[in-house]
Amino acid sequence: MRVGRLKFNPDNNRYGIWWDNDWFHPGLHCGECLEVMLEGQWVQTRFEMAECFFLVGTPYRDCLENIPVRF
């Protein structure tokens, strides 16, 4: 697994995973699983979108910029 950060990719209007100054994953799709850092622990979650982008089972919604993730 690689550790990166979520970043909005304006080229495809999706959040992707930014790693080492480049895209590791340029655009996440709904239902894709990943792990997110939450209160000092890695937690499994799923990327989704309804009225806004969000990570299922976490407080993260709407602006997901720079959240640490493992994929």
Short mmCIF file of N, CA, C and O in Angstrom, two decimals:
data_model
loop_
_atom_site.label_atom_id
_atom_site.label_comp_id
_atom_site.label_asym_id
_atom_site.label_seq_id
_atom_site.Cartn_x
_atom_site.Cartn_y
_atom_site.Cartn_z
N MET A 1 0.84 -1.19 0.00
CA MET A 1 0.00 0.00 0.00
C MET A 1 0.88 1.24 0.00
O MET A 1 1.92 1.27 0.64
N ARG A 2 0.42 2.24 -0.69
CA ARG A 2 1.11 3.54 -0.69
C ARG A 2 0.31 4.53 0.13
O ARG A 2 -0.92 4.53 0.09
N VAL A 3 1.03 5.39 0.82
CA VAL A 3 0.39 6.47 1.58
C VAL A 3 0.49 7.73 0.74
O VAL A 3 1.55 8.08 0.23
N GLY A 4 -0.63 8.40 0.57
CA GLY A 4 -0.68 9.64 -0.18
C GLY A 4 -1.70 10.58 0.45
O GLY A 4 -2.11 10.39 1.59
N ARG A 5 -2.11 11.57 -0.31
CA ARG A 5 -3.12 12.53 0.15
C ARG A 5 -4.18 12.70 -0.92
O ARG A 5 -3.87 12.65 -2.11
N LEU A 6 -5.41 12.90 -0.48
CA LEU A 6 -6.46 13.19 -1.44
C LEU A 6 -6.27 14.59 -1.99
O LEU A 6 -5.90 15.51 -1.27
N LYS A 7 -6.51 14.71 -3.27
CA LYS A 7 -6.37 16.01 -3.93
C LYS A 7 -7.38 16.04 -5.07
O LYS A 7 -7.57 15.04 -5.77
N PHE A 8 -8.03 17.19 -5.27
CA PHE A 8 -9.01 17.32 -6.35
C PHE A 8 -8.26 17.48 -7.66
O PHE A 8 -7.36 18.31 -7.79
N ASN A 9 -8.63 16.67 -8.64
CA ASN A 9 -8.03 16.71 -9.97
C ASN A 9 -8.97 17.45 -10.92
O ASN A 9 -9.99 16.91 -11.33
N PRO A 10 -8.66 18.69 -11.28
CA PRO A 10 -9.55 19.47 -12.14
C PRO A 10 -9.64 18.92 -13.57
O PRO A 10 -10.57 19.24 -14.29
N ASP A 11 -8.68 18.08 -13.97
CA ASP A 11 -8.72 17.51 -15.31
C ASP A 11 -9.89 16.54 -15.51
O ASP A 11 -10.40 16.38 -16.61
N ASN A 12 -10.30 15.87 -14.41
CA ASN A 12 -11.42 14.92 -14.54
C ASN A 12 -12.53 15.16 -13.51
O ASN A 12 -13.45 14.37 -13.39
N ASN A 13 -12.43 16.25 -12.75
CA ASN A 13 -13.42 16.63 -11.74
C ASN A 13 -13.65 15.53 -10.70
O ASN A 13 -14.77 15.29 -10.26
N ARG A 14 -12.57 14.86 -10.31
CA ARG A 14 -12.62 13.80 -9.30
C ARG A 14 -11.50 14.02 -8.30
O ARG A 14 -10.52 14.68 -8.59
N TYR A 15 -11.68 13.43 -7.12
CA TYR A 15 -10.58 13.37 -6.17
C TYR A 15 -9.69 12.21 -6.56
O TYR A 15 -10.17 11.15 -6.95
N GLY A 16 -8.39 12.44 -6.45
CA GLY A 16 -7.41 11.40 -6.71
C GLY A 16 -6.44 11.32 -5.56
O GLY A 16 -6.55 12.06 -4.58
N ILE A 17 -5.46 10.43 -5.70
CA ILE A 17 -4.46 10.27 -4.66
C ILE A 17 -3.13 10.83 -5.18
O ILE A 17 -2.61 10.38 -6.20
N TRP A 18 -2.64 11.83 -4.48
CA TRP A 18 -1.41 12.52 -4.84
C TRP A 18 -0.29 11.90 -4.02
O TRP A 18 -0.38 11.78 -2.80
N TRP A 19 0.78 11.49 -4.68
CA TRP A 19 1.89 10.83 -4.02
C TRP A 19 3.19 11.24 -4.68
O TRP A 19 3.31 11.17 -5.91
N ASP A 20 4.14 11.69 -3.90
CA ASP A 20 5.47 12.03 -4.39
C ASP A 20 5.43 13.01 -5.57
O ASP A 20 6.06 12.79 -6.60
N ASN A 21 4.64 14.06 -5.43
CA ASN A 21 4.51 15.14 -6.43
C ASN A 21 3.94 14.70 -7.77
O ASN A 21 4.26 15.28 -8.82
N ASP A 22 3.12 13.68 -7.76
CA ASP A 22 2.46 13.22 -8.98
C ASP A 22 1.23 12.40 -8.59
O ASP A 22 1.06 12.03 -7.44
N TRP A 23 0.38 12.13 -9.56
CA TRP A 23 -0.81 11.33 -9.31
C TRP A 23 -0.45 9.86 -9.21
O TRP A 23 0.14 9.29 -10.12
N PHE A 24 -0.79 9.23 -8.09
CA PHE A 24 -0.70 7.78 -7.96
C PHE A 24 -1.98 7.17 -8.53
O PHE A 24 -1.96 6.16 -9.18
N HIS A 25 -3.10 7.82 -8.23
CA HIS A 25 -4.41 7.42 -8.75
C HIS A 25 -5.11 8.73 -9.11
O HIS A 25 -5.51 9.48 -8.24
N PRO A 26 -5.27 9.04 -10.40
CA PRO A 26 -5.75 10.36 -10.80
C PRO A 26 -7.24 10.62 -10.59
O PRO A 26 -7.66 11.76 -10.63
N GLY A 27 -8.03 9.58 -10.34
CA GLY A 27 -9.45 9.83 -10.16
C GLY A 27 -10.18 8.66 -9.54
O GLY A 27 -10.36 7.63 -10.18
N LEU A 28 -10.58 8.82 -8.27
CA LEU A 28 -11.32 7.76 -7.59
C LEU A 28 -12.75 7.71 -8.11
O LEU A 28 -13.34 8.72 -8.46
N HIS A 29 -13.30 6.51 -8.14
CA HIS A 29 -14.69 6.29 -8.55
C HIS A 29 -15.50 5.89 -7.32
O HIS A 29 -14.96 5.34 -6.35
N CYS A 30 -16.78 6.14 -7.35
CA CYS A 30 -17.66 5.75 -6.25
C CYS A 30 -17.53 4.25 -5.99
O CYS A 30 -17.46 3.46 -6.93
N GLY A 31 -17.45 3.91 -4.72
CA GLY A 31 -17.34 2.52 -4.32
C GLY A 31 -15.91 2.03 -4.13
O GLY A 31 -15.70 0.94 -3.61
N GLU A 32 -14.92 2.81 -4.56
CA GLU A 32 -13.53 2.38 -4.38
C GLU A 32 -13.16 2.41 -2.91
O GLU A 32 -13.45 3.37 -2.20
N CYS A 33 -12.50 1.35 -2.46
CA CYS A 33 -12.10 1.22 -1.06
C CYS A 33 -10.68 1.73 -0.85
O CYS A 33 -9.83 1.59 -1.73
N LEU A 34 -10.46 2.30 0.30
CA LEU A 34 -9.15 2.80 0.70
C LEU A 34 -9.14 2.92 2.21
O LEU A 34 -10.14 2.63 2.86
N GLU A 35 -8.01 3.29 2.76
CA GLU A 35 -7.90 3.55 4.19
C GLU A 35 -7.59 5.03 4.39
O GLU A 35 -6.87 5.63 3.59
N VAL A 36 -8.13 5.58 5.46
CA VAL A 36 -7.94 6.99 5.76
C VAL A 36 -7.46 7.13 7.20
O VAL A 36 -7.82 6.33 8.07
N MET A 37 -6.61 8.12 7.43
CA MET A 37 -6.13 8.38 8.79
C MET A 37 -7.22 9.13 9.54
O MET A 37 -7.65 10.20 9.13
N LEU A 38 -7.66 8.54 10.65
CA LEU A 38 -8.72 9.14 11.46
C LEU A 38 -8.33 8.97 12.92
O LEU A 38 -8.19 7.84 13.41
N GLU A 39 -8.10 10.09 13.60
CA GLU A 39 -7.72 10.11 15.01
C GLU A 39 -6.51 9.22 15.28
O GLU A 39 -6.47 8.44 16.23
N GLY A 40 -5.52 9.28 14.40
CA GLY A 40 -4.27 8.57 14.59
C GLY A 40 -4.28 7.10 14.20
O GLY A 40 -3.31 6.39 14.41
N GLN A 41 -5.39 6.63 13.60
CA GLN A 41 -5.49 5.23 13.19
C GLN A 41 -5.96 5.13 11.75
O GLN A 41 -6.73 5.97 11.28
N TRP A 42 -5.50 4.08 11.05
CA TRP A 42 -5.97 3.82 9.69
C TRP A 42 -7.32 3.12 9.78
O TRP A 42 -7.47 2.13 10.47
N VAL A 43 -8.30 3.68 9.06
CA VAL A 43 -9.67 3.16 9.07
C VAL A 43 -10.08 2.85 7.63
O VAL A 43 -9.88 3.68 6.74
N GLN A 44 -10.65 1.66 7.41
CA GLN A 44 -11.14 1.32 6.08
C GLN A 44 -12.40 2.12 5.78
O GLN A 44 -13.25 2.31 6.64
N THR A 45 -12.49 2.61 4.55
CA THR A 45 -13.63 3.40 4.12
C THR A 45 -13.86 3.18 2.64
O THR A 45 -13.15 2.41 1.99
N ARG A 46 -14.84 3.85 2.14
CA ARG A 46 -15.21 3.77 0.72
C ARG A 46 -15.51 5.17 0.23
O ARG A 46 -16.14 5.97 0.93
N PHE A 47 -15.05 5.50 -0.96
CA PHE A 47 -15.27 6.81 -1.57
C PHE A 47 -16.65 6.83 -2.21
O PHE A 47 -16.99 5.93 -2.98
N GLU A 48 -17.47 7.82 -1.90
CA GLU A 48 -18.81 7.94 -2.47
C GLU A 48 -19.14 9.40 -2.77
O GLU A 48 -18.44 10.30 -2.34
N MET A 49 -20.23 9.59 -3.49
CA MET A 49 -20.72 10.93 -3.79
C MET A 49 -22.24 10.91 -3.81
O MET A 49 -22.84 10.02 -4.40
N ALA A 50 -22.84 11.88 -3.14
CA ALA A 50 -24.28 12.10 -3.19
C ALA A 50 -24.43 13.58 -3.54
O ALA A 50 -24.16 13.96 -4.66
N GLU A 51 -24.75 14.41 -2.55
CA GLU A 51 -24.78 15.85 -2.79
C GLU A 51 -23.35 16.40 -2.84
O GLU A 51 -23.09 17.46 -3.38
N CYS A 52 -22.43 15.64 -2.22
CA CYS A 52 -21.02 16.02 -2.18
C CYS A 52 -20.18 14.75 -2.08
O CYS A 52 -20.71 13.67 -1.87
N PHE A 53 -18.87 14.89 -2.23
CA PHE A 53 -17.98 13.75 -2.04
C PHE A 53 -17.87 13.46 -0.54
O PHE A 53 -17.86 14.36 0.27
N PHE A 54 -17.77 12.16 -0.18
CA PHE A 54 -17.59 11.81 1.23
C PHE A 54 -16.94 10.44 1.36
O PHE A 54 -16.88 9.68 0.40
N LEU A 55 -16.42 10.18 2.56
CA LEU A 55 -15.81 8.90 2.88
C LEU A 55 -16.72 8.21 3.89
O LEU A 55 -16.93 8.71 5.00
N VAL A 56 -17.27 7.07 3.51
CA VAL A 56 -18.26 6.35 4.30
C VAL A 56 -17.71 5.99 5.68
O VAL A 56 -16.58 5.52 5.80
N GLY A 57 -18.52 6.24 6.73
CA GLY A 57 -18.15 5.89 8.09
C GLY A 57 -17.15 6.82 8.74
O GLY A 57 -16.59 6.49 9.78
N THR A 58 -16.91 7.97 8.12
CA THR A 58 -15.98 8.96 8.67
C THR A 58 -16.70 10.31 8.69
O THR A 58 -17.72 10.48 8.02
N PRO A 59 -16.15 11.29 9.40
CA PRO A 59 -16.74 12.63 9.37
C PRO A 59 -16.33 13.43 8.13
O PRO A 59 -16.75 14.56 7.96
N TYR A 60 -15.50 12.84 7.25
CA TYR A 60 -14.99 13.56 6.09
C TYR A 60 -16.04 13.64 4.99
O TYR A 60 -16.49 12.62 4.46
N ARG A 61 -16.39 14.87 4.62
CA ARG A 61 -17.32 15.10 3.52
C ARG A 61 -17.04 16.46 2.88
O ARG A 61 -16.43 17.31 3.49
N ASP A 62 -17.47 16.60 1.65
CA ASP A 62 -17.34 17.82 0.86
C ASP A 62 -15.89 18.11 0.49
O ASP A 62 -15.42 17.62 -0.51
N CYS A 63 -15.15 18.86 1.28
CA CYS A 63 -13.76 19.17 0.96
C CYS A 63 -12.86 18.10 1.57
O CYS A 63 -12.70 18.04 2.78
N LEU A 64 -12.30 17.25 0.73
CA LEU A 64 -11.46 16.14 1.18
C LEU A 64 -9.98 16.41 0.93
O LEU A 64 -9.15 15.51 1.07
N GLU A 65 -9.66 17.62 0.58
CA GLU A 65 -8.29 18.00 0.20
C GLU A 65 -7.28 17.71 1.32
O GLU A 65 -7.49 18.07 2.47
N ASN A 66 -6.19 17.02 0.95
CA ASN A 66 -5.04 16.75 1.80
C ASN A 66 -5.27 15.75 2.92
O ASN A 66 -4.44 15.65 3.83
N ILE A 67 -6.35 14.99 2.89
CA ILE A 67 -6.56 13.96 3.90
C ILE A 67 -5.60 12.80 3.60
O ILE A 67 -5.55 12.32 2.45
N PRO A 68 -4.84 12.32 4.60
CA PRO A 68 -3.93 11.20 4.37
C PRO A 68 -4.71 9.90 4.09
O PRO A 68 -5.66 9.59 4.81
N VAL A 69 -4.29 9.18 3.06
CA VAL A 69 -4.94 7.92 2.69
C VAL A 69 -3.91 6.86 2.34
O VAL A 69 -2.78 7.18 1.99
N ARG A 70 -4.32 5.60 2.44
CA ARG A 70 -3.53 4.46 1.94
C ARG A 70 -4.38 3.75 0.90
O ARG A 70 -5.58 3.56 1.09
N PHE A 71 -3.71 3.34 -0.17
CA PHE A 71 -4.43 2.68 -1.28
C PHE A 71 -3.58 1.57 -1.83
O PHE A 71 -2.41 1.70 -2.01
#
